[in-house]
PDB file of C-alpha atoms in Angstrom:
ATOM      1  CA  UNK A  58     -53.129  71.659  20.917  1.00 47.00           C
ATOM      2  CA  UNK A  59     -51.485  68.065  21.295  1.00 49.00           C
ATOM      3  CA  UNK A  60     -52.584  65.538  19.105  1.00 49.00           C
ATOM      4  CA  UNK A  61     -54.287  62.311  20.259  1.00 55.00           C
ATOM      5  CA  UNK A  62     -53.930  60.136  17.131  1.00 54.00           C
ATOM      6  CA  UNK A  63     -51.614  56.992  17.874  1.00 53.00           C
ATOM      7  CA  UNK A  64     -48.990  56.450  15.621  1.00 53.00           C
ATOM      8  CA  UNK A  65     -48.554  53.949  12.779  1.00 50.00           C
ATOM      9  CA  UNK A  66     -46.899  51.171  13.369  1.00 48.00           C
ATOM     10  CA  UNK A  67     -44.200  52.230  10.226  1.00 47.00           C
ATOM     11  CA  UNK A  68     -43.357  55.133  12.464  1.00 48.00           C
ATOM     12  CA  UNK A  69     -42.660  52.371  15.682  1.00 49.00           C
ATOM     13  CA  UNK A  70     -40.606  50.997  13.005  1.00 47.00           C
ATOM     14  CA  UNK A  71     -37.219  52.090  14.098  1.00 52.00           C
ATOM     15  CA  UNK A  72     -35.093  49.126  14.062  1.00 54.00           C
ATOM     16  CA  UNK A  73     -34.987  48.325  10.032  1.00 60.00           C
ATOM     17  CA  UNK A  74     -33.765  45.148   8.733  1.00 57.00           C
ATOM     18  CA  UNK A  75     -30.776  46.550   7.763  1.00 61.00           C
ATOM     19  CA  UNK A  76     -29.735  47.259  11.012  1.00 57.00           C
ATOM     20  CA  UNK A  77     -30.493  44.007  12.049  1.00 51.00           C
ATOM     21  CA  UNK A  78     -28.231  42.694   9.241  1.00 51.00           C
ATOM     22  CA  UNK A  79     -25.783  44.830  10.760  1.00 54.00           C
ATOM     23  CA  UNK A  80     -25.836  44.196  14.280  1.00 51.00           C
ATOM     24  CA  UNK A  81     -25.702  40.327  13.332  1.00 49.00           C
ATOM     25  CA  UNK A  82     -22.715  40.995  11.492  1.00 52.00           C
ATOM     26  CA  UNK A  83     -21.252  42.493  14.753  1.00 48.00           C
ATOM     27  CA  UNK A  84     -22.577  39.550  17.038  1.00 51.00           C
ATOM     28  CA  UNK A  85     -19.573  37.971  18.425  1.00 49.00           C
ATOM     29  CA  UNK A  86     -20.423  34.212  18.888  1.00 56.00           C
ATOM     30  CA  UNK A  87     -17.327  33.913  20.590  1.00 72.00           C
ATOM     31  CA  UNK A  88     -15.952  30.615  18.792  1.00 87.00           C
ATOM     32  CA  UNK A  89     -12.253  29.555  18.759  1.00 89.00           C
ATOM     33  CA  UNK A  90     -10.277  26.793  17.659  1.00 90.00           C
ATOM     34  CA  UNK A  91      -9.905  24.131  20.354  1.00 89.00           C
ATOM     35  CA  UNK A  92     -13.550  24.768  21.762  1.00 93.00           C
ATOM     36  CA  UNK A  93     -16.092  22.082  22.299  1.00 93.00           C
ATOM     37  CA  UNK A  94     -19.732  22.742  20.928  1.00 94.00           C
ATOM     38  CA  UNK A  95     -22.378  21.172  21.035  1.00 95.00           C
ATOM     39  CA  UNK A  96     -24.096  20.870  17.897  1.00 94.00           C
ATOM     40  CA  UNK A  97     -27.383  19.273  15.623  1.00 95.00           C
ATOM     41  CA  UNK A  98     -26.641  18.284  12.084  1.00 95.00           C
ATOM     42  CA  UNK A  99     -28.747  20.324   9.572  1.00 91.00           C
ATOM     43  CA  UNK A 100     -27.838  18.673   5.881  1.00 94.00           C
ATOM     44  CA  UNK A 101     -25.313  16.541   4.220  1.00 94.00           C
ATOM     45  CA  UNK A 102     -22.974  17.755   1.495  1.00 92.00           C
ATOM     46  CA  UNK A 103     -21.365  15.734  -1.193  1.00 89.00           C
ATOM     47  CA  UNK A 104     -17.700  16.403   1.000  1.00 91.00           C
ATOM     48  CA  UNK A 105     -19.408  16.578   4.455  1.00 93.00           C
ATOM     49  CA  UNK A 106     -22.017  18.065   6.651  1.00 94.00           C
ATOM     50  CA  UNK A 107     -23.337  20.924   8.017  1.00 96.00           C
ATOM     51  CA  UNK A 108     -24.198  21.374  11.864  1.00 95.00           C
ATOM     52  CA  UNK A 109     -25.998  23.707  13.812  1.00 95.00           C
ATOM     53  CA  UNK A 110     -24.035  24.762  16.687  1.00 93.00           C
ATOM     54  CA  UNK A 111     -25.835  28.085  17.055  1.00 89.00           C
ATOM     55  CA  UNK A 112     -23.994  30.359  14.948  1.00 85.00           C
ATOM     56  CA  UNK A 113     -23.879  32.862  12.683  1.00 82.00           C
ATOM     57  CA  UNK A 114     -23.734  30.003   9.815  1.00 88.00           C
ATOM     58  CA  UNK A 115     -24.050  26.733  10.504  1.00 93.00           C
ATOM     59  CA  UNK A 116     -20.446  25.285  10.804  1.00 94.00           C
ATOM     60  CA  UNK A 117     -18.987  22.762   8.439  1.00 96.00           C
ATOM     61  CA  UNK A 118     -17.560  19.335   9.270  1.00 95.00           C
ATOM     62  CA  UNK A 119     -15.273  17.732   6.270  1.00 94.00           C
ATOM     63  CA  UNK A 120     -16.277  13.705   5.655  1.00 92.00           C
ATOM     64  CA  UNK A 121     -13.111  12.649   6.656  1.00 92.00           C
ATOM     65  CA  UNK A 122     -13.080  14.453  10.285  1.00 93.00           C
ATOM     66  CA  UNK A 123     -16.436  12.640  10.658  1.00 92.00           C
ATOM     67  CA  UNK A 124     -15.028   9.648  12.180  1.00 89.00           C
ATOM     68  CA  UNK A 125     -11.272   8.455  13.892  1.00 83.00           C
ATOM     69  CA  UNK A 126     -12.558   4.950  12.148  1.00 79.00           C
ATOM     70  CA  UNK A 127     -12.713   6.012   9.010  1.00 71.00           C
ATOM     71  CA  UNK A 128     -16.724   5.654   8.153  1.00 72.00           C
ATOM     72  CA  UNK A 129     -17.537   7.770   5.079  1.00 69.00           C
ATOM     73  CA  UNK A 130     -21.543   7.115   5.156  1.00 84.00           C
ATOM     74  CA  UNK A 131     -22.632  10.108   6.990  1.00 88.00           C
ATOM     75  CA  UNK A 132     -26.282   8.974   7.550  1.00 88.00           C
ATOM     76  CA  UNK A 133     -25.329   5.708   9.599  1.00 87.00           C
ATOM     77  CA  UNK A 134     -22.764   7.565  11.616  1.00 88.00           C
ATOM     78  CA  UNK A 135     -24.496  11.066  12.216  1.00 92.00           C
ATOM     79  CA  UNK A 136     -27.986  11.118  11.596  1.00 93.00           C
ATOM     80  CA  UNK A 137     -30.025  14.045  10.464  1.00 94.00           C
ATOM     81  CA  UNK A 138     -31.157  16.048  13.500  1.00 94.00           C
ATOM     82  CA  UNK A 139     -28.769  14.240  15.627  1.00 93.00           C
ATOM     83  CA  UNK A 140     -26.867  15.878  18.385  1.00 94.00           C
ATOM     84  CA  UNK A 141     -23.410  15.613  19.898  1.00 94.00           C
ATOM     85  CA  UNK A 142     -20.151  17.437  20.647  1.00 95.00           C
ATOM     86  CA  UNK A 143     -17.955  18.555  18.142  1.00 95.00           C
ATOM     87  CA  UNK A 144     -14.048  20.066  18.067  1.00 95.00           C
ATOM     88  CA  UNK A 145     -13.639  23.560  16.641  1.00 95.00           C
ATOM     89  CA  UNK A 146     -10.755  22.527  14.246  1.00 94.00           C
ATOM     90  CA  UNK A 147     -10.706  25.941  12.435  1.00 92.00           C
ATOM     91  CA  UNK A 148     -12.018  29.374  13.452  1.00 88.00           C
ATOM     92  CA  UNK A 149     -14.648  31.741  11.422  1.00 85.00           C
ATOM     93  CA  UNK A 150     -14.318  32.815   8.103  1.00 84.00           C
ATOM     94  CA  UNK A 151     -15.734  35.772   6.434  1.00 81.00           C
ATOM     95  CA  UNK A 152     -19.280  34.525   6.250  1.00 82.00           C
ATOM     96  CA  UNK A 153     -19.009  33.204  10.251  1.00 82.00           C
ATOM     97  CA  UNK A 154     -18.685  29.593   9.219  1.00 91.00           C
ATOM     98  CA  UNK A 155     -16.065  27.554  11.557  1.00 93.00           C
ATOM     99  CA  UNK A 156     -15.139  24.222  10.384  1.00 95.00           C
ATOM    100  CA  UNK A 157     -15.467  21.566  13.246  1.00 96.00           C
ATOM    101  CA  UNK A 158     -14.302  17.144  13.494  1.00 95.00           C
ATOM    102  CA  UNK A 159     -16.014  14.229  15.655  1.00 94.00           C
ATOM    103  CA  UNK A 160     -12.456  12.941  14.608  1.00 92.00           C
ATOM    104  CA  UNK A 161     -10.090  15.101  16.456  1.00 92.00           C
ATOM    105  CA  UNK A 162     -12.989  15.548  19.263  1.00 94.00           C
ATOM    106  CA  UNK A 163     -12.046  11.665  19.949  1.00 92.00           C
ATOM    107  CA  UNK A 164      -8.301  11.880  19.141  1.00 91.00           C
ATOM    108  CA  UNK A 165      -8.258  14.941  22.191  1.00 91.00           C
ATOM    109  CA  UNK A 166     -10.229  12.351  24.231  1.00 92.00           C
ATOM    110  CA  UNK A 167      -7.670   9.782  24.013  1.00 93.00           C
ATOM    111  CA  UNK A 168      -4.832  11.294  24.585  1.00 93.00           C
ATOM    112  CA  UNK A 169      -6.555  12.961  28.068  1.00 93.00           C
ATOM    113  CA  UNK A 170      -7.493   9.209  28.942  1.00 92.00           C
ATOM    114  CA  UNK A 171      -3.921   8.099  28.057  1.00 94.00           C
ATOM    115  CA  UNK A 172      -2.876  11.185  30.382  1.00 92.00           C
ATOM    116  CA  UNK A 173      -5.213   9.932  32.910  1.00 92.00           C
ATOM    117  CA  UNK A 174      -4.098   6.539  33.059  1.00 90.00           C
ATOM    118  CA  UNK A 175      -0.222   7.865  33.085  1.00 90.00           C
ATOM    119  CA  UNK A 176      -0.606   9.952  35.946  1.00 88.00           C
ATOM    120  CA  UNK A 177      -1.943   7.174  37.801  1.00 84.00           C
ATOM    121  CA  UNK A 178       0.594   4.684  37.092  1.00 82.00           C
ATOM    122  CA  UNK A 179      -1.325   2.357  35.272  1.00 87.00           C
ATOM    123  CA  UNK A 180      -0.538   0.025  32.263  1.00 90.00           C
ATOM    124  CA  UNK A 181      -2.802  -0.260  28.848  1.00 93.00           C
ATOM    125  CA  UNK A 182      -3.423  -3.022  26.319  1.00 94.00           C
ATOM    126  CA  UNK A 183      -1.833  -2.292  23.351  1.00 96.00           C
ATOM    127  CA  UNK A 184      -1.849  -4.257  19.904  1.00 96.00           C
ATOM    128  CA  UNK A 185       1.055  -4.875  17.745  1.00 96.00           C
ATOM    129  CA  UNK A 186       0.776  -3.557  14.440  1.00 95.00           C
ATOM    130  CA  UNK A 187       3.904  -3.352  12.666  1.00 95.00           C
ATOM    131  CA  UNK A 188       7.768  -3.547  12.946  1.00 95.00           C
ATOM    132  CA  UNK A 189      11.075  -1.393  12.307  1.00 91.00           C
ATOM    133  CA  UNK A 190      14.838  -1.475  12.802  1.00 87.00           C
ATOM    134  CA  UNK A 191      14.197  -0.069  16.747  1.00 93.00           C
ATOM    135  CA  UNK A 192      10.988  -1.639  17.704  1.00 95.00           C
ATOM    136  CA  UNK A 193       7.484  -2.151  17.190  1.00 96.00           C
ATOM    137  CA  UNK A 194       4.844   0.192  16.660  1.00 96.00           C
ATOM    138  CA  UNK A 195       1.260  -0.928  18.257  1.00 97.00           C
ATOM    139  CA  UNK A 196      -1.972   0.235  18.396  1.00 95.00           C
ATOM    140  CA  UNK A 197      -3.309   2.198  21.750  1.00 94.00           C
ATOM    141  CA  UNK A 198      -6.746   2.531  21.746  1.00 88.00           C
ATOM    142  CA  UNK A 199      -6.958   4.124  18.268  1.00 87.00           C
ATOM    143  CA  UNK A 200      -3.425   5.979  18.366  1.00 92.00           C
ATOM    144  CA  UNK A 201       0.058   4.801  17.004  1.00 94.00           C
ATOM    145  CA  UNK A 202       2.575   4.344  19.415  1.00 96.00           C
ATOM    146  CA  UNK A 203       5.897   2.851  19.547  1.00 97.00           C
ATOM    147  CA  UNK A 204       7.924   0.234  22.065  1.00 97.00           C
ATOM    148  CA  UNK A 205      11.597   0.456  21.518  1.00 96.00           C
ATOM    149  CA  UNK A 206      12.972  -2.905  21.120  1.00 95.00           C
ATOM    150  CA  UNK A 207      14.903  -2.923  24.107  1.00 93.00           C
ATOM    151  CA  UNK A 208      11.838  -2.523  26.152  1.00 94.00           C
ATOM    152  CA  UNK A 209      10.081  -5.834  24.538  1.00 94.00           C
ATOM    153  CA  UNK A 210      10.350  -8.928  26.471  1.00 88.00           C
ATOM    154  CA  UNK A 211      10.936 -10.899  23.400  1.00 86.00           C
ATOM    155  CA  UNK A 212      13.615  -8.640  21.570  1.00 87.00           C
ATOM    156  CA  UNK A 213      14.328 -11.177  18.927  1.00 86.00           C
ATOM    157  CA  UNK A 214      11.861 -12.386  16.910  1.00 87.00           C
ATOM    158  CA  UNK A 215       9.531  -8.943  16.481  1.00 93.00           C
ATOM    159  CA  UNK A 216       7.937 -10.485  12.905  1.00 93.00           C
ATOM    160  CA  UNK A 217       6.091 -12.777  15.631  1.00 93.00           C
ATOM    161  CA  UNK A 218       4.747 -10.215  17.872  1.00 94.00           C
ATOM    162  CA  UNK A 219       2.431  -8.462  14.984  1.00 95.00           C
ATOM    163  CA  UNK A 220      -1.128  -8.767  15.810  1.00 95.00           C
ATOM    164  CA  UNK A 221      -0.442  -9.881  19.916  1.00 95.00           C
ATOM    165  CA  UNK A 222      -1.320  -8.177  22.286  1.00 95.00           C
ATOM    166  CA  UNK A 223       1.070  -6.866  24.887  1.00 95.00           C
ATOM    167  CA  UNK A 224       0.246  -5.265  27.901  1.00 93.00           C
ATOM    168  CA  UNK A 225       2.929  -1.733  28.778  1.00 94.00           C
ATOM    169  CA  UNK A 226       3.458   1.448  30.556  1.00 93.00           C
ATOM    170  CA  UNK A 227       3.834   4.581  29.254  1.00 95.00           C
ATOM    171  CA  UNK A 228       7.293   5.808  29.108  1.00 94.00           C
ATOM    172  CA  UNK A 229       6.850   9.090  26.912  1.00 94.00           C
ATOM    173  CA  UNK A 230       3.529  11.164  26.154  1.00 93.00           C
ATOM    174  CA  UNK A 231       3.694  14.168  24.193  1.00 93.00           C
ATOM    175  CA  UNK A 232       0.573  15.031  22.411  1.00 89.00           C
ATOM    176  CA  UNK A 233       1.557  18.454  20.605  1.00 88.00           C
ATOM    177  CA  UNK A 234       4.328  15.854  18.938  1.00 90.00           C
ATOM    178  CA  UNK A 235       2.088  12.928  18.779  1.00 88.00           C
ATOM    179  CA  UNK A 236       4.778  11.078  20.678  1.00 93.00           C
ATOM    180  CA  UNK A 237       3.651   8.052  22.639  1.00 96.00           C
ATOM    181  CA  UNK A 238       6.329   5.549  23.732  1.00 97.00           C
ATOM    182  CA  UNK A 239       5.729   2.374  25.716  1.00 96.00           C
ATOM    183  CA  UNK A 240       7.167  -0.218  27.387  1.00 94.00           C
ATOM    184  CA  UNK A 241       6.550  -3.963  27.754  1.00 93.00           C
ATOM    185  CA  UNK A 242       9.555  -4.158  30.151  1.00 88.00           C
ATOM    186  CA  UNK A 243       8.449  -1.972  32.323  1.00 87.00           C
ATOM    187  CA  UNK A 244       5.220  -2.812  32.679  1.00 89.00           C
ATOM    188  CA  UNK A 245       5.464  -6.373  33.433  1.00 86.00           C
ATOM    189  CA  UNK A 246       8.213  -5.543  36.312  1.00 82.00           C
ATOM    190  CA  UNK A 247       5.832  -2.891  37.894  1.00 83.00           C
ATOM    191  CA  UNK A 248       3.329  -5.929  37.878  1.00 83.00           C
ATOM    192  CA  UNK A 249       6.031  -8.477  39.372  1.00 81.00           C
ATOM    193  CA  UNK A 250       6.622  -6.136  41.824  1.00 81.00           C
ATOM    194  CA  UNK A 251       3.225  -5.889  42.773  1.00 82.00           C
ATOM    195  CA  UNK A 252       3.389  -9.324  43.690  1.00 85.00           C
ATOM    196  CA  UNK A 253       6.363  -9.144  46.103  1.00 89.00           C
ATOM    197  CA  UNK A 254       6.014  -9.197  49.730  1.00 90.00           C
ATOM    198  CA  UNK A 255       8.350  -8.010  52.461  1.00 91.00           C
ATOM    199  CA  UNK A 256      10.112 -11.294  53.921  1.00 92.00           C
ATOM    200  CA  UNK A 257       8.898 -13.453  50.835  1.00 93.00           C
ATOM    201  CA  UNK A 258      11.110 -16.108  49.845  1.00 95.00           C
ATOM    202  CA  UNK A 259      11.726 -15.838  46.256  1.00 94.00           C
ATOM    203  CA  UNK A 260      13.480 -17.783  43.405  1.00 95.00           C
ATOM    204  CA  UNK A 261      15.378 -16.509  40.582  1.00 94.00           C
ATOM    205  CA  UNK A 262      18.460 -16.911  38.626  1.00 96.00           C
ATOM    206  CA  UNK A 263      21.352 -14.770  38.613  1.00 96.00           C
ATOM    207  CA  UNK A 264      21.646 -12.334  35.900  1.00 94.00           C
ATOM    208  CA  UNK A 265      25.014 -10.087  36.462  1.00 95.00           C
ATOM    209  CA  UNK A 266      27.620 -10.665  38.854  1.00 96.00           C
ATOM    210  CA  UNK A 267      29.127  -6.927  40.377  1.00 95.00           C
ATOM    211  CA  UNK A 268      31.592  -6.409  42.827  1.00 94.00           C
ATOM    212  CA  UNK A 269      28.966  -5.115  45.112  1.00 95.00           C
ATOM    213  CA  UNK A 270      26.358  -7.954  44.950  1.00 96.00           C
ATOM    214  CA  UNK A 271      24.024 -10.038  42.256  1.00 96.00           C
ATOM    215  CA  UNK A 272      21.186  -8.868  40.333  1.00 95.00           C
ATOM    216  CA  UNK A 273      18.973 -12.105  40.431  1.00 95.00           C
ATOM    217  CA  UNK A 274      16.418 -12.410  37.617  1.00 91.00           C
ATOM    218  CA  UNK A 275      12.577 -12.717  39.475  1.00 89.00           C
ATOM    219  CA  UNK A 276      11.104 -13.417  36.419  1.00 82.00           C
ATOM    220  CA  UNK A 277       9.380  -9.902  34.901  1.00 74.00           C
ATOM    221  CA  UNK A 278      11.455  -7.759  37.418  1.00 83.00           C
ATOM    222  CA  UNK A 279      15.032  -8.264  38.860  1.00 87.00           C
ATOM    223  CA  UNK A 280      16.313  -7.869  43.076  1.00 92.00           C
ATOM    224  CA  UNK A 281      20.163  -7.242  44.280  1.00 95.00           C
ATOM    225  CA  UNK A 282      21.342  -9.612  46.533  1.00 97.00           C
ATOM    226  CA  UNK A 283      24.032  -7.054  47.908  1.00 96.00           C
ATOM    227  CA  UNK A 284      27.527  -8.823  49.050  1.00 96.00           C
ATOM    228  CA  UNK A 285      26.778  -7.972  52.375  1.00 96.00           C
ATOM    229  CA  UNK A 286      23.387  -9.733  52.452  1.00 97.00           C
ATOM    230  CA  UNK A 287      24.892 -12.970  51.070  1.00 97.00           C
ATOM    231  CA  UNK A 288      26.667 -13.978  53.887  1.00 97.00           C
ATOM    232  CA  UNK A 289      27.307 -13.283  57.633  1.00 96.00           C
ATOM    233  CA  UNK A 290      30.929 -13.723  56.785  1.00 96.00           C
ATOM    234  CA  UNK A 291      32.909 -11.733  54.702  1.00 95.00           C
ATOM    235  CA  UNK A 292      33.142 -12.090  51.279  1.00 95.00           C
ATOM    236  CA  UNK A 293      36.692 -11.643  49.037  1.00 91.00           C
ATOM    237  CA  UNK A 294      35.572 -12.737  45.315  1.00 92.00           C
ATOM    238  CA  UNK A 295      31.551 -13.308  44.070  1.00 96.00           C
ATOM    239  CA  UNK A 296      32.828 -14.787  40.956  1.00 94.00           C
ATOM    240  CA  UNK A 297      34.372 -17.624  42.803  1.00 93.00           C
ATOM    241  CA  UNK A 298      31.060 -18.589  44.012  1.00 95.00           C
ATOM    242  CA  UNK A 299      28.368 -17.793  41.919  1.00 96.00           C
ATOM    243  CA  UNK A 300      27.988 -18.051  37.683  1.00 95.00           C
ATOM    244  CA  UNK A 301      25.692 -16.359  35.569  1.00 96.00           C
ATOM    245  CA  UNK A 302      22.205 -18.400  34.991  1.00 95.00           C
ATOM    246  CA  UNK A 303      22.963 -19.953  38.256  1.00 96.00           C
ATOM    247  CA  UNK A 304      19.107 -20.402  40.261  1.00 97.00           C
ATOM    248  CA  UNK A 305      19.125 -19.489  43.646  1.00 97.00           C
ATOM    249  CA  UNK A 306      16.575 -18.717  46.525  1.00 97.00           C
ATOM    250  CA  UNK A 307      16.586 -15.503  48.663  1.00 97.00           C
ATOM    251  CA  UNK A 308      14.229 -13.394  51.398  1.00 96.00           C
ATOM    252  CA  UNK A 309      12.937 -10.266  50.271  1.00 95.00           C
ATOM    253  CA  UNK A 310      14.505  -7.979  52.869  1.00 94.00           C
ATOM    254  CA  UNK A 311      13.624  -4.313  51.716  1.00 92.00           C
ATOM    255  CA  UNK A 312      11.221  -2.984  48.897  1.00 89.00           C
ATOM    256  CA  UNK A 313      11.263   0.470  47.332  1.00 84.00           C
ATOM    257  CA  UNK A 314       8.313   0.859  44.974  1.00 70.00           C
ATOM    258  CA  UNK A 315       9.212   4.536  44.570  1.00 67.00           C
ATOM    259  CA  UNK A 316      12.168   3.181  42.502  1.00 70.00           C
ATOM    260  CA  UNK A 317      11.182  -0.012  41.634  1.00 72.00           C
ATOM    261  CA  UNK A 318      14.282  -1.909  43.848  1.00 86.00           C
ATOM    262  CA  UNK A 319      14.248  -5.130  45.525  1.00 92.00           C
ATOM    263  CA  UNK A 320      16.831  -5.593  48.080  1.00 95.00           C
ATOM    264  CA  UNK A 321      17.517  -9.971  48.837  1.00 96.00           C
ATOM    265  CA  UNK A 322      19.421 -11.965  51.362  1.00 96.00           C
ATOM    266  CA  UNK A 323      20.585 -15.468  51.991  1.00 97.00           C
ATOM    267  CA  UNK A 324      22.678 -13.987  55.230  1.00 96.00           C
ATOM    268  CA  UNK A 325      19.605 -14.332  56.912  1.00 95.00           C
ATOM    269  CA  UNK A 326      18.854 -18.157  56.112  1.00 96.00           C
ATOM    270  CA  UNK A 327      22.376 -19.268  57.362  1.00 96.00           C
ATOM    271  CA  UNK A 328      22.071 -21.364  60.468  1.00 95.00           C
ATOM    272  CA  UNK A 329      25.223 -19.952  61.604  1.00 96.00           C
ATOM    273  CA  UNK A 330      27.735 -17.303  59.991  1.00 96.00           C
ATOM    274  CA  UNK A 331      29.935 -18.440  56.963  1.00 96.00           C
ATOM    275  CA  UNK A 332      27.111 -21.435  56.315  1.00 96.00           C
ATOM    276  CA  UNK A 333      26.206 -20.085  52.554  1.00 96.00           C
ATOM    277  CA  UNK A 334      30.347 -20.059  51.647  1.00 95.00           C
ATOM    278  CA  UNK A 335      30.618 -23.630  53.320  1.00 95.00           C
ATOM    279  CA  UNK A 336      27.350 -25.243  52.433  1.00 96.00           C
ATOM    280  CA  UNK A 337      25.462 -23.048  49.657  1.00 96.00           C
ATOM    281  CA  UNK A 338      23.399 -26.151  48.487  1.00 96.00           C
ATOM    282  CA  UNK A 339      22.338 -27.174  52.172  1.00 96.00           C
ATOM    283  CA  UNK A 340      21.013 -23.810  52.761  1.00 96.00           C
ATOM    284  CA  UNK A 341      18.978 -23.867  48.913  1.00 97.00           C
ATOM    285  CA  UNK A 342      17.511 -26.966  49.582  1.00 96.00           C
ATOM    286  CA  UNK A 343      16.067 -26.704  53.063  1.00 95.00           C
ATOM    287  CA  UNK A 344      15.431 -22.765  52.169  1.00 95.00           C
ATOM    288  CA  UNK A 345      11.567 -22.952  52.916  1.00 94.00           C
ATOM    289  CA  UNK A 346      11.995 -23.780  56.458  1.00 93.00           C
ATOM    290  CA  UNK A 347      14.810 -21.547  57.085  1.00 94.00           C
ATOM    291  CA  UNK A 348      12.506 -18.665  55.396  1.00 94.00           C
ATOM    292  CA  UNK A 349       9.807 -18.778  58.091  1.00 91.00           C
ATOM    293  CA  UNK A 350      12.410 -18.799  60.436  1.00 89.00           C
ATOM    294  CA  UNK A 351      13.735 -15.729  59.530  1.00 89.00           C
ATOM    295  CA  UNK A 352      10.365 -14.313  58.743  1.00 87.00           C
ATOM    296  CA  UNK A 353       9.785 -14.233  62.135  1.00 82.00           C
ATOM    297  CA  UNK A 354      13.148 -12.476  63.091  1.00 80.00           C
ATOM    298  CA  UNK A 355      12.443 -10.119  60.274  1.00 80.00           C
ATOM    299  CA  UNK A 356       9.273  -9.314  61.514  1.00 77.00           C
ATOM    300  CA  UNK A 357      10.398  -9.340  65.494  1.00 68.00           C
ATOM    301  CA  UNK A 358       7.780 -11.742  66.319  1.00 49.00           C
TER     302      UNK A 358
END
């Protein structure tokens, strides 16, 4: 004859709290080093805090990974019950605690902004903060970075440059060496160039005299005025013409912003061949008028 009688609700019991012990023991919460988590703080410590990020044990983050400015009052900077993302810095140990940092959370998020701003060609602000026998190393948004001397503008007097702010590329990025090199030079010739317009007449002064043609200083960036482009006549010697620091006025005749290169001319502001050999300062003074002239032939209107 069954029984009827229901049973107890000890004899229900079969899931002790032992085996719950255990099979939270087991629980994989699945958190590595490098992860973001989002997380509440639960209580200050004398050397930190403790945050709730769901886990077994609430994880741990040291006073001086609070901040990437260096604040060591907790309460101002993360209030109890507060919430925000933090950086798994270190994984569990044997009571399931991981240690986590707001600090190198906002380190990681600089260097992807840097990244960003690198793949897109773009320049930063940077401030100068110190000097050494190669360069200067400056301040980028919270990271230490370094511009070689010979890509400074001003390579001479660096003591002067400490707390200015100079605006460069990047020219090396390497986070997993915390290698960030930048440069002034560059920087200010991409933004030269950006000003530069096919058939433009533009004045510089000559910076380096090659058997193949003149680099002429634009001021921030520099063009080639290529021996053949000087002159509709041929040339034998550039040196017997032209001096170093010597100012002269050209047409932009190709630009290459791939590579940076600005090709010049005079050839094309002669008013008949041989005219910049015969009568170089004729054709500098009156090179205005002779520029929309052969603006128009450049453009074939």
């Amino acid at each position: 004859m069954k029984s009827n009688s229901t049973p107890s609700p000890a004899e229900n019991l079969s899931f002790s709290r032992d085996d719950f012990a255990k099979a939270l023991e087991a629980q994989s919460y699945g958190f590595e080093k490098g992860q973001i988590v989002r997380g509440k703080v639960y209580e200050y410590a004398s050397d930190g805090a403790f945050i709730d990020i769901g886990g077994k044990s609430p994880a741990f983050l040291p006073a001086r990974e609070a901040s990437l400015q260096g604040i060591t009052d907790l309460s101002v900077l993360l209030p109890l019950q507060s919430e925000r993302d933090f950086l798994i810095i270190r994984e569990q140990d044997a009571e399931g605690q991981v240690t986590v940092s707001v600090k190198q959370l906002e380190i990681k998020e600089k260097w992807d902004r840097l990244n960003e701003l690198q793949d897109s060609s773009q320049s930063v602000q940077v401030r100068v903060s110190g000097v050494n026998k190669g360069g200067v190393t400056v301040d980028v948004e919270g990271l230490r970075g370094f511009i070689p001397r010979s890509h400074l503008l001003d390579r001479n007097n660096l003591e002067d440059l400490i707390g200015q702010a100079l605006t460069a590329t990047f020219i090396e990025l390497d986070q997993s060496r915390g290698k960030l090199v930048l440069s002034q030079r560059l920087a200010s010739q991409s933004a030269r160039f950006s000003e530069i317009e096919l058939t433009q007449l533009v004045e510089g002064t000559i910076s380096s005299i090659k058997p193949f043609g003149l680099f002429v200083d634009l001021g921030g960036t520099s063009g080639l005025l290529h021996i053949k482009q000087i002159s509709q006549n041929y040339i034998e010697s550039l040196t017997n013409l032209f001096q170093v620091g010597q100012p002269i006025k050209a047409v932009v005749v190709n630009l290459d912003e791939g590579k940076s290169r600005i090709s010049l001319s005079t050839k094309v502001l002669e008013n008949y061949p041989g005219e910049m050999l015969e009568n170089m300062a004729e054709v500098m003074e009156s090179a205005e008028a002779r520029a929309q002239r052969a603006r128009k032939n450049l453009l074939g209107s």
